[in-house]
Amino acid sequence: MITVHHLENSRSQRVLWLLEELGLPYQLVRYARDPKTLLAPPELRAVHPLGKSPVMVDDGHTLAESGAILEYLVERYDTTHAFSPTPTPVDSPERLQYRYWMHYAEGSAMPPMLLGLVFAKIRSAPMPFFARPIARRIVDGAMSGFVGPQVKLHLGWMEDSLRRNGGWFGGERFTAADIQMSFPIEAAAVRAGLDAYPQLAGFLRRIHARPAYQRALQKGGPFELAAG
């Protein structure tokens, strides 16, 4: 039996979603975030030294990192390649595109989103009154000079890619790459807004309507990312 150590409002929602798409049975161990810090509870460190989620245990293997877990699941269980390209040829356009988006989601798309969240917290954090104007000036400069332009750059790239690919990231059909890409787009919807990005907004509507996505929410609990 596969066991998923699932932290609320986290990347592990993607693991539950893929498991539901694959129709695999699994055991769910749920963890709540600390209400003050919003960090994962210390109990997760008993499962993995970093104390992060997702963590999945299968056949004696303890796996971490959402992208690595998704790749493992499709390589081991997606025998008909319903959610992944065929393994050969390794340089097929579909496979190269699929691989790119599987890694782009966390390697390139999420860092600007995370920086925006961090700076938003700094701006609203308690501090001496004389330090507040300085801190806010630094935060506002970083947001306008780097974070904001980077978010806009990446959202534009994702928007154009969906338009060229017919609405999906890994090719002309829904794949695990779309599951992996869902998290940065969910974050962007909350932290930046998608009014100017109809392709990304349409992508979210399509994935939210998938029965497996809805089943994953029912089992994992509400999915609400913090605004930034």
PDB file of C-alpha atoms in Angstrom:
ATOM      1  CA  MET A   1       0.000   0.000   0.000  1.00  0.00           C
ATOM      2  CA  ILE A   2       1.258   3.451  -0.927  1.00  0.00           C
ATOM      3  CA  THR A   3       1.326   5.895   1.983  1.00  0.00           C
ATOM      4  CA  VAL A   4       1.229   9.654   1.402  1.00  0.00           C
ATOM      5  CA  HIS A   5       2.215  11.997   4.209  1.00  0.00           C
ATOM      6  CA  HIS A   6       0.070  14.955   3.269  1.00  0.00           C
ATOM      7  CA  LEU A   7       0.417  18.488   4.624  1.00  0.00           C
ATOM      8  CA  GLU A   8      -2.609  20.711   4.194  1.00  0.00           C
ATOM      9  CA  ASN A   9      -2.365  23.447   1.541  1.00  0.00           C
ATOM     10  CA  SER A  10       0.859  22.118   0.121  1.00  0.00           C
ATOM     11  CA  ARG A  11       2.471  20.563  -2.911  1.00  0.00           C
ATOM     12  CA  SER A  12       1.414  17.119  -1.746  1.00  0.00           C
ATOM     13  CA  GLN A  13      -2.044  17.821  -3.170  1.00  0.00           C
ATOM     14  CA  ARG A  14      -0.494  17.092  -6.578  1.00  0.00           C
ATOM     15  CA  VAL A  15       0.535  13.615  -5.438  1.00  0.00           C
ATOM     16  CA  LEU A  16      -2.994  12.800  -4.297  1.00  0.00           C
ATOM     17  CA  TRP A  17      -4.321  14.067  -7.614  1.00  0.00           C
ATOM     18  CA  LEU A  18      -2.039  11.860  -9.709  1.00  0.00           C
ATOM     19  CA  LEU A  19      -2.823   8.837  -7.534  1.00  0.00           C
ATOM     20  CA  GLU A  20      -6.519   9.477  -8.162  1.00  0.00           C
ATOM     21  CA  GLU A  21      -5.910   9.818 -11.912  1.00  0.00           C
ATOM     22  CA  LEU A  22      -4.024   6.511 -11.892  1.00  0.00           C
ATOM     23  CA  GLY A  23      -6.718   4.835  -9.801  1.00  0.00           C
ATOM     24  CA  LEU A  24      -4.193   3.568  -7.255  1.00  0.00           C
ATOM     25  CA  PRO A  25      -5.173   2.756  -3.669  1.00  0.00           C
ATOM     26  CA  TYR A  26      -3.238   4.636  -1.020  1.00  0.00           C
ATOM     27  CA  GLN A  27      -3.188   5.418   2.669  1.00  0.00           C
ATOM     28  CA  LEU A  28      -3.341   9.079   3.651  1.00  0.00           C
ATOM     29  CA  VAL A  29      -1.646  10.506   6.739  1.00  0.00           C
ATOM     30  CA  ARG A  30      -2.706  14.134   7.181  1.00  0.00           C
ATOM     31  CA  TYR A  31      -0.792  16.907   8.929  1.00  0.00           C
ATOM     32  CA  ALA A  32      -1.966  20.400   9.859  1.00  0.00           C
ATOM     33  CA  ARG A  33       0.207  23.483   9.614  1.00  0.00           C
ATOM     34  CA  ASP A  34       1.158  25.458  12.692  1.00  0.00           C
ATOM     35  CA  PRO A  35      -1.575  28.128  12.957  1.00  0.00           C
ATOM     36  CA  LYS A  36       0.944  30.884  13.755  1.00  0.00           C
ATOM     37  CA  THR A  37       3.957  30.089  11.582  1.00  0.00           C
ATOM     38  CA  LEU A  38       2.088  28.100   8.886  1.00  0.00           C
ATOM     39  CA  LEU A  39       5.047  25.698   8.909  1.00  0.00           C
ATOM     40  CA  ALA A  40       4.807  21.917   8.836  1.00  0.00           C
ATOM     41  CA  PRO A  41       4.582  20.196  12.236  1.00  0.00           C
ATOM     42  CA  PRO A  42       7.701  18.533  13.697  1.00  0.00           C
ATOM     43  CA  GLU A  43       6.074  15.099  13.342  1.00  0.00           C
ATOM     44  CA  LEU A  44       6.970  15.115   9.649  1.00  0.00           C
ATOM     45  CA  ARG A  45      10.670  14.939  10.548  1.00  0.00           C
ATOM     46  CA  ALA A  46      10.081  11.402  11.752  1.00  0.00           C
ATOM     47  CA  VAL A  47       9.202  10.535   8.163  1.00  0.00           C
ATOM     48  CA  HIS A  48      11.865  12.605   6.358  1.00  0.00           C
ATOM     49  CA  PRO A  49      14.750  14.576   7.922  1.00  0.00           C
ATOM     50  CA  LEU A  50      13.695  17.855   6.276  1.00  0.00           C
ATOM     51  CA  GLY A  51      10.213  17.662   7.748  1.00  0.00           C
ATOM     52  CA  LYS A  52       8.616  18.760   4.482  1.00  0.00           C
ATOM     53  CA  SER A  53       5.719  17.493   2.432  1.00  0.00           C
ATOM     54  CA  PRO A  54       5.045  15.658   0.214  1.00  0.00           C
ATOM     55  CA  VAL A  55       6.613  12.433   1.344  1.00  0.00           C
ATOM     56  CA  MET A  56       5.438   9.137  -0.094  1.00  0.00           C
ATOM     57  CA  VAL A  57       6.340   5.619   0.998  1.00  0.00           C
ATOM     58  CA  ASP A  58       5.962   2.782  -1.504  1.00  0.00           C
ATOM     59  CA  ASP A  59       7.400  -0.710  -1.380  1.00  0.00           C
ATOM     60  CA  GLY A  60       9.889   0.282   1.305  1.00  0.00           C
ATOM     61  CA  HIS A  61      11.061   3.402  -0.557  1.00  0.00           C
ATOM     62  CA  THR A  62      10.642   6.815   1.044  1.00  0.00           C
ATOM     63  CA  LEU A  63      10.325   9.464  -1.656  1.00  0.00           C
ATOM     64  CA  ALA A  64      10.314  13.260  -1.318  1.00  0.00           C
ATOM     65  CA  GLU A  65       9.955  16.225  -3.709  1.00  0.00           C
ATOM     66  CA  SER A  66       6.721  16.426  -5.659  1.00  0.00           C
ATOM     67  CA  GLY A  67       8.350  16.285  -9.093  1.00  0.00           C
ATOM     68  CA  ALA A  68      10.389  13.220  -8.196  1.00  0.00           C
ATOM     69  CA  ILE A  69       7.317  11.503  -6.757  1.00  0.00           C
ATOM     70  CA  LEU A  70       5.214  12.218  -9.840  1.00  0.00           C
ATOM     71  CA  GLU A  71       7.954  10.911 -12.116  1.00  0.00           C
ATOM     72  CA  TYR A  72       8.263   7.765 -10.009  1.00  0.00           C
ATOM     73  CA  LEU A  73       4.518   7.140 -10.102  1.00  0.00           C
ATOM     74  CA  VAL A  74       4.200   7.462 -13.873  1.00  0.00           C
ATOM     75  CA  GLU A  75       7.340   5.406 -14.523  1.00  0.00           C
ATOM     76  CA  ARG A  76       6.195   2.595 -12.255  1.00  0.00           C
ATOM     77  CA  TYR A  77       2.413   2.591 -12.602  1.00  0.00           C
ATOM     78  CA  ASP A  78       1.444   4.439 -15.792  1.00  0.00           C
ATOM     79  CA  THR A  79       2.069   1.383 -17.942  1.00  0.00           C
ATOM     80  CA  THR A  80      -0.221   2.577 -20.747  1.00  0.00           C
ATOM     81  CA  HIS A  81       1.361   6.065 -20.797  1.00  0.00           C
ATOM     82  CA  ALA A  82      -2.005   7.686 -20.245  1.00  0.00           C
ATOM     83  CA  PHE A  83      -0.341  10.543 -18.331  1.00  0.00           C
ATOM     84  CA  SER A  84       3.168  10.543 -19.770  1.00  0.00           C
ATOM     85  CA  PRO A  85       4.896  10.225 -23.133  1.00  0.00           C
ATOM     86  CA  THR A  86       6.369   6.925 -24.223  1.00  0.00           C
ATOM     87  CA  PRO A  87       9.951   6.495 -22.920  1.00  0.00           C
ATOM     88  CA  THR A  88      11.463   6.205 -26.381  1.00  0.00           C
ATOM     89  CA  PRO A  89      12.693   7.956 -28.303  1.00  0.00           C
ATOM     90  CA  VAL A  90      14.169  10.026 -25.494  1.00  0.00           C
ATOM     91  CA  ASP A  91      14.509  13.042 -27.772  1.00  0.00           C
ATOM     92  CA  SER A  92      10.953  13.072 -29.104  1.00  0.00           C
ATOM     93  CA  PRO A  93       9.416  16.574 -29.023  1.00  0.00           C
ATOM     94  CA  GLU A  94       6.652  15.410 -26.665  1.00  0.00           C
ATOM     95  CA  ARG A  95       9.081  13.857 -24.200  1.00  0.00           C
ATOM     96  CA  LEU A  96      11.437  16.844 -24.234  1.00  0.00           C
ATOM     97  CA  GLN A  97       8.528  19.200 -23.665  1.00  0.00           C
ATOM     98  CA  TYR A  98       7.093  17.006 -20.901  1.00  0.00           C
ATOM     99  CA  ARG A  99      10.444  16.825 -19.118  1.00  0.00           C
ATOM    100  CA  TYR A 100      10.938  20.573 -19.344  1.00  0.00           C
ATOM    101  CA  TRP A 101       7.649  21.461 -17.655  1.00  0.00           C
ATOM    102  CA  MET A 102       8.097  18.787 -14.987  1.00  0.00           C
ATOM    103  CA  HIS A 103      11.256  20.597 -13.857  1.00  0.00           C
ATOM    104  CA  TYR A 104      10.325  24.178 -14.756  1.00  0.00           C
ATOM    105  CA  ALA A 105       7.436  24.224 -12.273  1.00  0.00           C
ATOM    106  CA  GLU A 106       9.666  24.252  -9.183  1.00  0.00           C
ATOM    107  CA  GLY A 107      12.996  25.253 -10.712  1.00  0.00           C
ATOM    108  CA  SER A 108      11.880  28.481 -12.417  1.00  0.00           C
ATOM    109  CA  ALA A 109       8.195  29.248 -11.892  1.00  0.00           C
ATOM    110  CA  MET A 110       7.909  28.958  -8.107  1.00  0.00           C
ATOM    111  CA  PRO A 111      10.905  31.032  -6.861  1.00  0.00           C
ATOM    112  CA  PRO A 112       9.412  34.424  -7.896  1.00  0.00           C
ATOM    113  CA  MET A 113       6.067  33.400  -6.358  1.00  0.00           C
ATOM    114  CA  LEU A 114       7.798  32.431  -3.135  1.00  0.00           C
ATOM    115  CA  LEU A 115       9.798  35.659  -3.038  1.00  0.00           C
ATOM    116  CA  GLY A 116       6.585  37.626  -3.415  1.00  0.00           C
ATOM    117  CA  LEU A 117       5.092  35.800  -0.439  1.00  0.00           C
ATOM    118  CA  VAL A 118       8.222  36.351   1.668  1.00  0.00           C
ATOM    119  CA  PHE A 119       8.400  40.070   0.906  1.00  0.00           C
ATOM    120  CA  ALA A 120       4.695  40.482   1.639  1.00  0.00           C
ATOM    121  CA  LYS A 121       5.228  38.937   5.065  1.00  0.00           C
ATOM    122  CA  ILE A 122       8.229  41.180   5.729  1.00  0.00           C
ATOM    123  CA  ARG A 123       6.234  44.260   4.779  1.00  0.00           C
ATOM    124  CA  SER A 124       3.474  43.443   7.276  1.00  0.00           C
ATOM    125  CA  ALA A 125       5.710  42.028  10.036  1.00  0.00           C
ATOM    126  CA  PRO A 126       5.826  43.768  13.433  1.00  0.00           C
ATOM    127  CA  MET A 127       8.857  46.048  13.751  1.00  0.00           C
ATOM    128  CA  PRO A 128       9.920  49.272  15.479  1.00  0.00           C
ATOM    129  CA  PHE A 129       8.163  52.299  13.992  1.00  0.00           C
ATOM    130  CA  PHE A 130      11.427  53.878  12.876  1.00  0.00           C
ATOM    131  CA  ALA A 131      12.395  50.759  10.900  1.00  0.00           C
ATOM    132  CA  ARG A 132       9.048  50.333   9.158  1.00  0.00           C
ATOM    133  CA  PRO A 133       9.559  52.974   6.403  1.00  0.00           C
ATOM    134  CA  ILE A 134      13.027  51.614   5.595  1.00  0.00           C
ATOM    135  CA  ALA A 135      11.852  48.003   5.464  1.00  0.00           C
ATOM    136  CA  ARG A 136       8.878  48.873   3.297  1.00  0.00           C
ATOM    137  CA  ARG A 137      11.036  50.909   0.920  1.00  0.00           C
ATOM    138  CA  ILE A 138      13.394  47.956   0.502  1.00  0.00           C
ATOM    139  CA  VAL A 139      10.514  45.521  -0.014  1.00  0.00           C
ATOM    140  CA  ASP A 140       8.716  47.783  -2.478  1.00  0.00           C
ATOM    141  CA  GLY A 141      11.936  48.299  -4.443  1.00  0.00           C
ATOM    142  CA  ALA A 142      12.565  44.556  -4.641  1.00  0.00           C
ATOM    143  CA  MET A 143       8.990  43.879  -5.698  1.00  0.00           C
ATOM    144  CA  SER A 144       8.877  46.539  -8.393  1.00  0.00           C
ATOM    145  CA  GLY A 145      12.434  46.059  -9.622  1.00  0.00           C
ATOM    146  CA  PHE A 146      12.757  42.274  -9.628  1.00  0.00           C
ATOM    147  CA  VAL A 147       9.954  40.087  -8.261  1.00  0.00           C
ATOM    148  CA  GLY A 148       7.065  41.743 -10.104  1.00  0.00           C
ATOM    149  CA  PRO A 149       8.813  41.751 -13.508  1.00  0.00           C
ATOM    150  CA  GLN A 150       9.893  38.141 -13.022  1.00  0.00           C
ATOM    151  CA  VAL A 151       6.370  37.005 -12.181  1.00  0.00           C
ATOM    152  CA  LYS A 152       5.050  38.840 -15.247  1.00  0.00           C
ATOM    153  CA  LEU A 153       7.759  37.287 -17.440  1.00  0.00           C
ATOM    154  CA  HIS A 154       6.952  33.742 -16.314  1.00  0.00           C
ATOM    155  CA  LEU A 155       3.192  34.170 -16.520  1.00  0.00           C
ATOM    156  CA  GLY A 156       3.582  35.459 -20.061  1.00  0.00           C
ATOM    157  CA  TRP A 157       5.757  32.487 -20.989  1.00  0.00           C
ATOM    158  CA  MET A 158       3.267  30.008 -19.545  1.00  0.00           C
ATOM    159  CA  GLU A 159       0.355  31.796 -21.227  1.00  0.00           C
ATOM    160  CA  ASP A 160       2.036  31.681 -24.639  1.00  0.00           C
ATOM    161  CA  SER A 161       3.015  28.044 -24.181  1.00  0.00           C
ATOM    162  CA  LEU A 162      -0.540  26.977 -23.405  1.00  0.00           C
ATOM    163  CA  ARG A 163      -1.778  28.886 -26.440  1.00  0.00           C
ATOM    164  CA  ARG A 164       0.712  27.141 -28.718  1.00  0.00           C
ATOM    165  CA  ASN A 165       0.088  23.688 -27.231  1.00  0.00           C
ATOM    166  CA  GLY A 166      -3.692  23.741 -27.339  1.00  0.00           C
ATOM    167  CA  GLY A 167      -4.232  24.209 -23.612  1.00  0.00           C
ATOM    168  CA  TRP A 168      -1.828  21.693 -22.053  1.00  0.00           C
ATOM    169  CA  PHE A 169       1.840  21.892 -21.109  1.00  0.00           C
ATOM    170  CA  GLY A 170       3.248  18.489 -21.979  1.00  0.00           C
ATOM    171  CA  GLY A 171       1.853  18.308 -25.492  1.00  0.00           C
ATOM    172  CA  GLU A 172      -1.581  18.094 -27.036  1.00  0.00           C
ATOM    173  CA  ARG A 173      -3.053  16.069 -24.182  1.00  0.00           C
ATOM    174  CA  PHE A 174      -3.285  16.181 -20.396  1.00  0.00           C
ATOM    175  CA  THR A 175      -0.233  14.638 -18.665  1.00  0.00           C
ATOM    176  CA  ALA A 176       1.510  14.582 -15.300  1.00  0.00           C
ATOM    177  CA  ALA A 177       3.327  17.734 -16.437  1.00  0.00           C
ATOM    178  CA  ASP A 178       0.018  19.567 -16.098  1.00  0.00           C
ATOM    179  CA  ILE A 179      -0.380  18.227 -12.575  1.00  0.00           C
ATOM    180  CA  GLN A 180       3.125  19.438 -11.729  1.00  0.00           C
ATOM    181  CA  MET A 181       2.452  22.847 -13.286  1.00  0.00           C
ATOM    182  CA  SER A 182      -0.815  23.285 -11.410  1.00  0.00           C
ATOM    183  CA  PHE A 183       0.843  24.489  -8.197  1.00  0.00           C
ATOM    184  CA  PRO A 184       2.630  27.598  -9.546  1.00  0.00           C
ATOM    185  CA  ILE A 185      -0.500  28.538 -11.484  1.00  0.00           C
ATOM    186  CA  GLU A 186      -2.687  28.091  -8.397  1.00  0.00           C
ATOM    187  CA  ALA A 187      -0.188  30.303  -6.542  1.00  0.00           C
ATOM    188  CA  ALA A 188      -0.223  32.900  -9.317  1.00  0.00           C
ATOM    189  CA  ALA A 189      -4.020  33.041  -9.273  1.00  0.00           C
ATOM    190  CA  VAL A 190      -3.960  33.973  -5.582  1.00  0.00           C
ATOM    191  CA  ARG A 191      -0.848  36.157  -5.483  1.00  0.00           C
ATOM    192  CA  ALA A 192      -0.836  37.905  -8.854  1.00  0.00           C
ATOM    193  CA  GLY A 193      -4.239  37.336 -10.447  1.00  0.00           C
ATOM    194  CA  LEU A 194      -4.940  35.835 -13.853  1.00  0.00           C
ATOM    195  CA  ASP A 195      -7.274  38.432 -15.372  1.00  0.00           C
ATOM    196  CA  ALA A 196      -4.693  39.211 -18.064  1.00  0.00           C
ATOM    197  CA  TYR A 197      -3.975  35.532 -18.729  1.00  0.00           C
ATOM    198  CA  PRO A 198      -7.029  33.785 -20.206  1.00  0.00           C
ATOM    199  CA  GLN A 199      -5.094  30.636 -21.121  1.00  0.00           C
ATOM    200  CA  LEU A 200      -3.907  30.144 -17.545  1.00  0.00           C
ATOM    201  CA  ALA A 201      -7.353  30.890 -16.148  1.00  0.00           C
ATOM    202  CA  GLY A 202      -8.868  28.381 -18.573  1.00  0.00           C
ATOM    203  CA  PHE A 203      -6.260  25.813 -17.560  1.00  0.00           C
ATOM    204  CA  LEU A 204      -7.332  26.129 -13.929  1.00  0.00           C
ATOM    205  CA  ARG A 205     -10.992  25.755 -14.827  1.00  0.00           C
ATOM    206  CA  ARG A 206     -10.263  22.579 -16.788  1.00  0.00           C
ATOM    207  CA  ILE A 207      -8.183  20.910 -14.108  1.00  0.00           C
ATOM    208  CA  HIS A 208     -10.622  21.876 -11.341  1.00  0.00           C
ATOM    209  CA  ALA A 209     -13.374  20.125 -13.302  1.00  0.00           C
ATOM    210  CA  ARG A 210     -11.480  16.826 -13.514  1.00  0.00           C
ATOM    211  CA  PRO A 211     -13.115  14.165 -11.300  1.00  0.00           C
ATOM    212  CA  ALA A 212      -9.719  12.979 -10.013  1.00  0.00           C
ATOM    213  CA  TYR A 213      -8.824  16.531  -8.946  1.00  0.00           C
ATOM    214  CA  GLN A 214     -12.087  16.788  -7.042  1.00  0.00           C
ATOM    215  CA  ARG A 215     -11.595  13.394  -5.381  1.00  0.00           C
ATOM    216  CA  ALA A 216      -8.109  14.460  -4.273  1.00  0.00           C
ATOM    217  CA  LEU A 217      -9.593  17.571  -2.660  1.00  0.00           C
ATOM    218  CA  GLN A 218     -12.207  15.505  -0.878  1.00  0.00           C
ATOM    219  CA  LYS A 219      -9.522  13.269   0.596  1.00  0.00           C
ATOM    220  CA  GLY A 220      -6.790  15.864   1.191  1.00  0.00           C
ATOM    221  CA  GLY A 221      -8.987  18.671   2.404  1.00  0.00           C
ATOM    222  CA  PRO A 222      -9.480  22.254   1.159  1.00  0.00           C
ATOM    223  CA  PHE A 223      -6.641  23.694  -0.917  1.00  0.00           C
ATOM    224  CA  GLU A 224      -6.082  27.367  -0.126  1.00  0.00           C
ATOM    225  CA  LEU A 225      -2.700  28.961  -0.753  1.00  0.00           C
ATOM    226  CA  ALA A 226      -1.584  32.028   1.183  1.00  0.00           C
ATOM    227  CA  ALA A 227      -1.852  35.324  -0.658  1.00  0.00           C
ATOM    228  CA  GLY A 228       1.227  37.465  -1.168  1.00  0.00           C
TER     229      GLY A 228
END
